mmCIF file of C-alpha atoms and ligand atoms in Angstrom:
data_model
loop_
_atom_site.group_PDB
_atom_site.id
_atom_site.type_symbol
_atom_site.label_atom_id
_atom_site.label_comp_id
_atom_site.label_asym_id
_atom_site.label_seq_id
_atom_site.Cartn_x
_atom_site.Cartn_y
_atom_site.Cartn_z
ATOM 1 C CA MET A 204 120.875 77.419 73.773
ATOM 2 C CA LYS A 205 123.738 76.072 75.776
ATOM 3 C CA ARG A 206 126.370 74.272 73.759
ATOM 4 C CA ALA A 207 126.459 71.301 76.134
ATOM 5 C CA LEU A 208 122.954 70.281 75.112
ATOM 6 C CA LEU A 209 124.072 69.606 71.572
ATOM 7 C CA ARG A 210 126.686 67.220 72.823
ATOM 8 C CA VAL A 211 124.149 65.375 74.968
ATOM 9 C CA ARG A 212 121.765 65.173 72.032
ATOM 10 C CA ARG A 213 124.197 63.199 69.880
ATOM 11 C CA THR A 214 124.656 60.464 72.461
ATOM 12 C CA VAL A 215 121.001 59.692 73.115
ATOM 13 C CA SER A 216 119.638 56.425 71.705
ATOM 14 C CA LEU A 217 116.830 56.251 69.187
ATOM 15 C CA THR A 218 114.502 54.541 71.689
ATOM 16 C CA ARG A 219 114.930 57.369 74.138
ATOM 17 C CA ALA A 220 114.477 59.852 71.322
ATOM 18 C CA LEU A 221 111.100 58.386 70.379
ATOM 19 C CA ALA A 222 109.948 58.440 74.002
ATOM 20 C CA ALA A 223 111.065 62.052 74.184
ATOM 21 C CA ALA A 224 109.112 62.850 71.025
ATOM 22 C CA ALA A 225 105.907 61.702 72.725
ATOM 23 C CA THR A 226 106.728 63.844 75.776
ATOM 24 C CA ALA A 227 107.582 66.814 73.600
ATOM 25 C CA SER A 228 104.217 66.614 71.815
ATOM 26 C CA ALA A 229 102.394 66.519 75.131
ATOM 27 C CA VAL A 230 104.354 69.519 76.382
ATOM 28 C CA ALA A 231 103.669 71.467 73.199
ATOM 29 C CA VAL A 232 99.910 70.788 73.303
ATOM 30 C CA ALA A 233 99.725 71.648 77.002
ATOM 31 C CA SER A 234 101.585 74.894 76.427
ATOM 32 C CA VAL A 235 99.048 76.290 73.952
ATOM 33 C CA ALA A 236 96.948 77.708 76.792
ATOM 34 C CA PHE A 237 99.807 79.872 78.097
ATOM 35 C CA ALA A 238 100.455 82.726 75.721
ATOM 36 C CA GLY A 239 103.180 85.299 76.256
ATOM 37 C CA PRO A 240 106.802 85.376 77.335
ATOM 38 C CA PRO A 241 108.774 84.396 79.171
ATOM 39 C CA ARG A 242 108.239 80.705 79.730
ATOM 40 C CA PRO A 243 110.738 78.151 80.957
ATOM 41 C CA ALA A 244 111.956 75.772 78.282
ATOM 42 C CA PRO A 245 110.383 72.309 78.424
ATOM 43 C CA GLY A 246 112.547 69.235 78.989
ATOM 44 C CA HIS A 247 115.667 69.202 76.910
ATOM 45 C CA ASP A 248 114.894 65.628 75.868
ATOM 46 C CA ALA A 249 112.946 67.317 73.118
ATOM 47 C CA HIS A 250 116.272 68.060 71.449
ATOM 48 C CA ALA A 251 116.941 64.335 71.396
ATOM 49 C CA ALA A 252 113.711 63.748 69.505
ATOM 50 C CA HIS A 253 115.033 65.875 66.714
ATOM 51 C CA ALA A 254 118.259 64.014 66.415
ATOM 52 C CA ALA A 255 116.050 61.264 64.963
ATOM 53 C CA MET A 256 114.525 63.610 62.368
ATOM 54 C CA SER A 257 116.395 63.432 59.078
ATOM 55 C CA GLU A 258 116.862 66.389 56.778
ATOM 56 C CA ASP A 259 114.376 64.761 54.371
ATOM 57 C CA ASP A 260 111.839 64.522 57.202
ATOM 58 C CA MET A 261 112.354 68.198 57.891
ATOM 59 C CA ARG A 262 111.941 69.121 54.242
ATOM 60 C CA ARG A 263 108.733 67.074 54.068
ATOM 61 C CA SER A 264 107.328 68.737 57.175
ATOM 62 C CA ILE A 265 108.133 72.169 55.710
ATOM 63 C CA GLU A 266 106.536 71.287 52.342
ATOM 64 C CA ALA A 267 103.407 69.935 54.053
ATOM 65 C CA TRP A 268 103.182 73.118 56.106
ATOM 66 C CA PHE A 269 103.564 75.490 53.162
ATOM 67 C CA ALA A 270 100.948 73.476 51.222
ATOM 68 C CA LYS A 271 98.562 74.385 54.050
ATOM 69 C CA ARG A 272 99.785 77.938 54.721
ATOM 70 C CA PRO A 273 101.481 79.672 51.777
ATOM 71 C CA GLU A 274 104.770 81.439 52.296
ATOM 72 C CA LEU A 275 104.153 84.990 53.484
ATOM 73 C CA ARG A 276 107.247 87.119 53.417
ATOM 74 C CA GLY A 277 105.620 90.458 54.248
ATOM 75 C CA ASP A 278 107.200 93.805 53.444
ATOM 76 C CA GLU A 279 110.718 92.504 53.279
ATOM 77 C CA ALA A 280 111.860 94.862 50.535
ATOM 78 C CA ALA A 281 110.818 97.868 52.615
ATOM 79 C CA ALA A 282 112.353 96.401 55.739
ATOM 80 C CA MET A 283 115.658 95.842 53.971
ATOM 81 C CA LEU A 284 115.981 99.577 53.386
ATOM 82 C CA GLY A 285 115.815 100.475 57.066
ATOM 83 C CA ALA A 286 117.796 99.815 60.160
ATOM 84 C CA PHE A 287 116.740 96.778 62.126
ATOM 85 C CA GLY A 288 115.536 97.191 65.654
ATOM 86 C CA ASP A 289 116.785 93.731 66.542
ATOM 87 C CA THR A 290 118.193 90.594 64.933
ATOM 88 C CA VAL A 291 117.499 86.923 65.592
ATOM 89 C CA ASP A 292 119.873 84.141 64.549
ATOM 90 C CA ALA A 293 118.461 80.754 63.547
ATOM 91 C CA ARG A 294 120.909 78.170 64.831
ATOM 92 C CA SER A 295 120.679 74.342 64.753
ATOM 93 C CA PHE A 296 117.774 74.064 67.180
ATOM 94 C CA ASP A 297 116.982 77.533 68.496
ATOM 95 C CA PHE A 298 116.379 81.177 67.733
ATOM 96 C CA ASP A 299 118.926 83.406 69.424
ATOM 97 C CA SER A 300 118.494 87.144 69.900
ATOM 98 C CA GLY A 301 121.397 87.463 72.298
ATOM 99 C CA ASP A 302 119.842 86.445 75.617
ATOM 100 C CA PRO A 303 122.301 84.011 77.250
ATOM 101 C CA THR A 304 119.870 83.123 80.053
ATOM 102 C CA SER A 305 117.058 81.636 77.986
ATOM 103 C CA ASP A 306 116.494 79.127 75.182
ATOM 104 C CA ILE A 307 113.372 81.040 74.205
ATOM 105 C CA ASP A 308 114.545 84.550 73.402
ATOM 106 C CA THR A 309 112.595 87.767 72.998
ATOM 107 C CA ALA A 310 113.557 90.324 70.351
ATOM 108 C CA HIS A 311 112.758 93.957 71.144
ATOM 109 C CA VAL A 312 111.661 96.602 68.666
ATOM 110 C CA PHE A 313 109.675 99.798 68.583
ATOM 111 C CA VAL A 314 106.593 100.297 66.412
ATOM 112 C CA GLY A 315 107.750 100.843 62.832
ATOM 113 C CA GLU A 316 110.976 98.887 63.233
ATOM 114 C CA ALA A 317 111.896 95.575 61.620
ATOM 115 C CA VAL A 318 113.349 92.377 63.041
ATOM 116 C CA LEU A 319 115.951 90.667 60.878
ATOM 117 C CA TRP A 320 116.183 86.856 61.092
ATOM 118 C CA ARG A 321 119.462 85.375 59.893
ATOM 119 C CA ARG A 322 120.054 81.731 59.085
ATOM 120 C CA GLN A 323 123.267 80.488 60.640
ATOM 121 C CA VAL A 324 122.833 76.780 59.854
ATOM 122 C CA GLY A 325 120.112 74.264 58.982
ATOM 123 C CA ILE A 326 116.691 74.531 57.367
ATOM 124 C CA HIS A 327 114.021 76.425 59.243
ATOM 125 C CA THR A 328 110.953 78.572 58.900
ATOM 126 C CA VAL A 329 110.083 81.856 60.590
ATOM 127 C CA THR A 330 106.361 81.508 61.240
ATOM 128 C CA ASN A 331 104.240 83.705 63.477
ATOM 129 C CA GLY A 332 102.261 81.877 66.160
ATOM 130 C CA GLU A 333 102.877 79.812 69.299
ATOM 131 C CA ASP A 334 102.995 76.566 67.266
ATOM 132 C CA SER A 335 101.075 74.813 64.484
ATOM 133 C CA ASN A 336 97.983 74.495 66.743
ATOM 134 C CA ASP A 337 97.757 78.281 66.909
ATOM 135 C CA PRO A 338 94.839 79.355 64.657
ATOM 136 C CA ASN A 339 96.873 82.441 63.711
ATOM 137 C CA ALA A 340 99.981 80.474 62.769
ATOM 138 C CA GLY A 341 101.479 81.719 59.524
ATOM 139 C CA THR A 342 98.944 84.506 58.992
ATOM 140 C CA MET A 343 101.280 87.431 59.673
ATOM 141 C CA PHE A 344 104.557 86.022 58.350
ATOM 142 C CA ASN A 345 105.643 82.570 57.253
ATOM 143 C CA ALA A 346 109.034 82.346 55.570
ATOM 144 C CA ASN A 347 111.634 79.775 54.610
ATOM 145 C CA LEU A 348 115.108 80.176 56.068
ATOM 146 C CA ASN A 349 117.594 77.964 54.251
ATOM 147 C CA ALA A 350 120.713 77.978 52.077
ATOM 148 C CA THR A 351 118.986 80.018 49.336
ATOM 149 C CA SER A 352 116.805 82.176 51.618
ATOM 150 C CA THR A 353 119.272 83.209 54.277
ATOM 151 C CA THR A 354 117.500 86.217 55.803
ATOM 152 C CA PHE A 355 113.989 87.342 56.510
ATOM 153 C CA ALA A 356 112.836 90.746 57.739
ATOM 154 C CA PHE A 357 109.477 91.908 58.983
ATOM 155 C CA THR A 358 108.371 95.375 60.085
ATOM 156 C CA PHE A 359 106.082 95.504 63.116
ATOM 157 C CA THR A 360 103.439 98.218 62.967
ATOM 158 C CA SER A 361 101.509 97.824 66.220
ATOM 159 C CA PRO A 362 102.533 97.330 69.849
ATOM 160 C CA GLY A 363 102.251 93.947 71.537
ATOM 161 C CA VAL A 364 103.935 90.563 71.803
ATOM 162 C CA VAL A 365 104.190 88.394 68.688
ATOM 163 C CA PRO A 366 105.206 84.741 69.116
ATOM 164 C CA PHE A 367 107.072 82.941 66.338
ATOM 165 C CA TYR A 368 108.373 79.426 65.801
ATOM 166 C CA CYS A 369 110.115 77.132 63.319
ATOM 167 C CA VAL A 370 107.848 74.537 61.676
ATOM 168 C CA PRO A 371 110.200 71.501 61.491
ATOM 169 C CA HIS A 372 111.559 72.232 64.979
ATOM 170 C CA GLU A 373 108.375 73.326 66.743
ATOM 171 C CA PHE A 374 108.571 70.522 69.315
ATOM 172 C CA VAL A 375 112.179 71.263 70.311
ATOM 173 C CA PRO A 376 110.781 73.935 70.865
ATOM 174 C CA MET A 377 112.490 76.316 68.464
ATOM 175 C CA LYS A 378 110.581 79.513 69.087
ATOM 176 C CA GLY A 379 110.752 83.072 70.326
ATOM 177 C CA TYR A 380 108.874 86.301 70.830
ATOM 178 C CA VAL A 381 108.999 89.812 69.434
ATOM 179 C CA ARG A 382 108.001 92.514 71.903
ATOM 180 C CA VAL A 383 106.906 95.658 70.076
ATOM 181 C CA ARG A 384 106.779 98.884 72.111
ATOM 182 C CA GLU A 385 105.423 102.311 71.274
ATOM 183 C CA SER A 386 108.229 104.741 70.666
ATOM 184 C CA VAL A 387 108.233 107.739 72.989
ATOM 185 C CA SER A 388 105.868 110.423 71.824
ATOM 186 C CA VAL A 389 106.875 113.687 70.236
ATOM 187 C CA THR A 390 104.607 116.647 70.921
ATOM 188 C CA PRO A 391 104.647 119.829 68.803
ATOM 189 C CA VAL A 392 104.971 122.769 71.204
ATOM 190 C CA GLY A 393 105.204 125.777 68.894
ATOM 191 C CA PRO A 394 106.881 127.465 65.933
ATOM 192 C CA PHE A 395 110.586 127.218 65.151
ATOM 193 C CA ALA A 396 112.789 128.725 67.883
ATOM 194 C CA LYS A 397 116.095 130.592 67.550
ATOM 195 C CA ARG A 398 118.218 127.524 67.046
ATOM 196 C CA VAL A 399 117.995 123.927 65.754
ATOM 197 C CA GLY A 400 118.581 120.820 67.849
ATOM 198 C CA PHE A 401 118.219 120.868 71.609
ATOM 199 C CA VAL A 402 116.496 124.024 72.835
ATOM 200 C CA ALA A 403 115.928 122.803 76.403
ATOM 201 C CA ALA A 404 118.368 120.454 78.148
ATOM 202 C CA PRO A 405 117.055 117.094 79.407
ATOM 203 C CA ALA A 406 115.413 117.599 82.796
ATOM 204 C CA PRO A 407 115.280 116.783 85.582
ATOM 205 C CA ASN A 408 118.929 115.778 85.595
ATOM 206 C CA PRO A 409 120.015 113.648 87.402
ATOM 207 C CA SER A 410 116.821 111.605 87.488
ATOM 208 C CA ARG A 411 115.624 108.148 88.363
ATOM 209 C CA SER A 412 112.423 108.370 86.339
ATOM 210 C CA GLY A 413 113.300 109.754 82.935
ATOM 211 C CA PHE A 414 114.190 113.003 81.200
ATOM 212 C CA SER A 415 112.169 115.487 79.164
ATOM 213 C CA PHE A 416 113.782 117.683 76.546
ATOM 214 C CA ARG A 417 112.844 120.052 73.748
ATOM 215 C CA PHE A 418 114.252 120.484 70.286
ATOM 216 C CA ALA A 419 113.537 122.544 67.192
ATOM 217 C CA LEU A 420 113.699 122.119 63.419
ATOM 218 C CA ARG A 421 114.133 124.964 60.962
ATOM 219 C CA ASP A 422 113.337 122.580 58.090
ATOM 220 C CA ALA A 423 111.063 119.561 57.947
ATOM 221 C CA GLY A 424 112.969 116.296 57.998
ATOM 222 C CA HIS A 425 113.847 113.083 59.719
ATOM 223 C CA VAL A 426 114.787 113.209 63.390
ATOM 224 C CA ARG A 427 116.435 110.363 65.203
ATOM 225 C CA GLY A 428 117.099 110.253 68.941
ATOM 226 C CA ASP A 429 119.274 107.579 70.546
ATOM 227 C CA VAL A 430 120.593 106.967 74.024
ATOM 228 C CA PHE A 431 124.156 105.731 74.541
ATOM 229 C CA ASP A 432 125.892 104.677 77.717
ATOM 230 C CA ALA A 433 129.234 106.091 78.845
ATOM 231 C CA SER A 434 131.151 103.531 76.796
ATOM 232 C CA GLY A 435 129.260 104.336 73.615
ATOM 233 C CA ARG A 436 126.946 101.337 73.524
ATOM 234 C CA ALA A 437 123.450 102.009 72.173
ATOM 235 C CA VAL A 438 120.938 101.654 75.017
ATOM 236 C CA THR A 439 117.697 102.527 73.275
ATOM 237 C CA MET A 440 116.052 104.656 70.620
ATOM 238 C CA VAL A 441 113.773 107.481 71.748
ATOM 239 C CA LEU A 442 112.471 108.779 68.459
ATOM 240 C CA ASP A 443 112.712 108.075 64.785
ATOM 241 C CA ARG A 444 110.319 109.985 62.590
ATOM 242 C CA GLU A 445 109.584 112.617 59.979
ATOM 243 C CA LEU A 446 108.674 115.984 61.491
ATOM 244 C CA GLU A 447 107.574 119.378 60.218
ATOM 245 C CA ALA A 448 109.542 122.525 61.045
ATOM 246 C CA GLY A 449 108.800 123.715 64.584
ATOM 247 C CA SER A 450 109.526 123.091 68.247
ATOM 248 C CA PHE A 451 108.859 119.743 69.891
ATOM 249 C CA ALA A 452 108.876 118.104 73.304
ATOM 250 C CA SER A 453 110.078 114.547 73.786
ATOM 251 C CA SER A 454 111.567 112.383 76.505
ATOM 252 C CA TRP A 455 113.565 109.315 77.464
ATOM 253 C CA ASP A 456 111.825 107.194 80.096
ATOM 254 C CA GLY A 457 115.139 105.974 81.544
ATOM 255 C CA ARG A 458 114.608 102.460 80.204
ATOM 256 C CA ARG A 459 116.639 100.302 77.888
ATOM 257 C CA ARG A 460 115.289 98.991 74.600
ATOM 258 C CA ASP A 461 114.006 95.857 76.341
ATOM 259 C CA GLY A 462 111.977 97.927 78.810
ATOM 260 C CA VAL A 463 114.250 97.307 81.805
ATOM 261 C CA ALA A 464 115.306 100.386 83.821
ATOM 262 C CA ALA A 465 118.806 101.559 82.837
ATOM 263 C CA GLU A 466 121.553 101.042 85.430
ATOM 264 C CA PRO A 467 122.488 104.161 87.402
ATOM 265 C CA GLY A 468 125.236 106.073 85.602
ATOM 266 C CA VAL A 469 126.071 108.515 82.835
ATOM 267 C CA TYR A 470 124.232 108.405 79.504
ATOM 268 C CA PHE A 471 124.083 110.560 76.387
ATOM 269 C CA ILE A 472 120.947 111.498 74.485
ATOM 270 C CA ARG A 473 121.974 112.041 70.869
ATOM 271 C CA LEU A 474 119.649 113.912 68.539
ATOM 272 C CA ARG A 475 120.166 113.972 64.782
ATOM 273 C CA GLY A 476 118.059 115.945 62.302
ATOM 274 C CA PRO A 477 118.328 118.367 59.385
ATOM 275 C CA GLY A 478 121.298 120.601 60.248
ATOM 276 C CA PHE A 479 122.077 119.193 63.693
ATOM 277 C CA ASP A 480 123.740 116.253 65.410
ATOM 278 C CA GLU A 481 124.259 116.839 69.110
ATOM 279 C CA SER A 482 124.322 115.019 72.418
ATOM 280 C CA ARG A 483 123.369 115.909 75.965
ATOM 281 C CA ARG A 484 124.737 114.201 79.056
ATOM 282 C CA VAL A 485 122.254 112.839 81.569
ATOM 283 C CA VAL A 486 122.737 110.939 84.809
ATOM 284 C CA VAL A 487 120.458 108.132 85.892
ATOM 285 C CA GLY A 488 120.486 108.343 89.670
ATOM 286 C CA ARG A 489 120.217 105.618 92.278
HETATM 287 CU CU1 CU B 666 114.270 75.199 62.832
#
């Protein structure tokens, strides 16, 4: 959310705020029919409506919600042990996953990865669903985010788009999406070769449409493949799983974590497993 909006919000009169509340409700009800990202944010007057909502009002709306749908924190303990595919910050009136162009952000993970929500300020919930009219609201996860519960993590196990929102701020709207993609497949192609790690360089190279490569494990273990750009920034993850000893084929489709094609340029595919940690240079062509 743009900072300027917060400033505007503080100057709006109560009368205007109440009018905006009515508009915001209408917008929220109308929007139920349109599932899936990305959608333009409704009128920013909705923020004004929430200037009129006291902290007690918010607490009451959260309590009423949890009386209807119990808190559901999911497999947080397990998620805490792993790396997070993406993080979402809960700010005053929005969820921010780092997209500066939109008030309604999308977090990106692969199947098996967790999203970590972090409370920056305020009292919120992290509730799955488009809004409280969604029959599935709060059935997958439904967690408090406040001064005592400052983080929430959830591991996504199937591909798709999962909407989420904040109960006391649903009409702002304070919401977002998690897009869950299948990680690139790994295919066993034979017994262990002469060496571990890369056994066939990424090809074709350069390429505009992705790179295939082969690797081998002498011992069973965890293999992680990541793609970095020339300046060392992580671009995406290509594999992250337990494998038996043997030879395998895998690939990078030339896309970033968010599914957008990587810019032309130099990248490195880094492969880490039992007894190896090596990188191969690839060029995404124009
Ligand atoms: Cu909120």
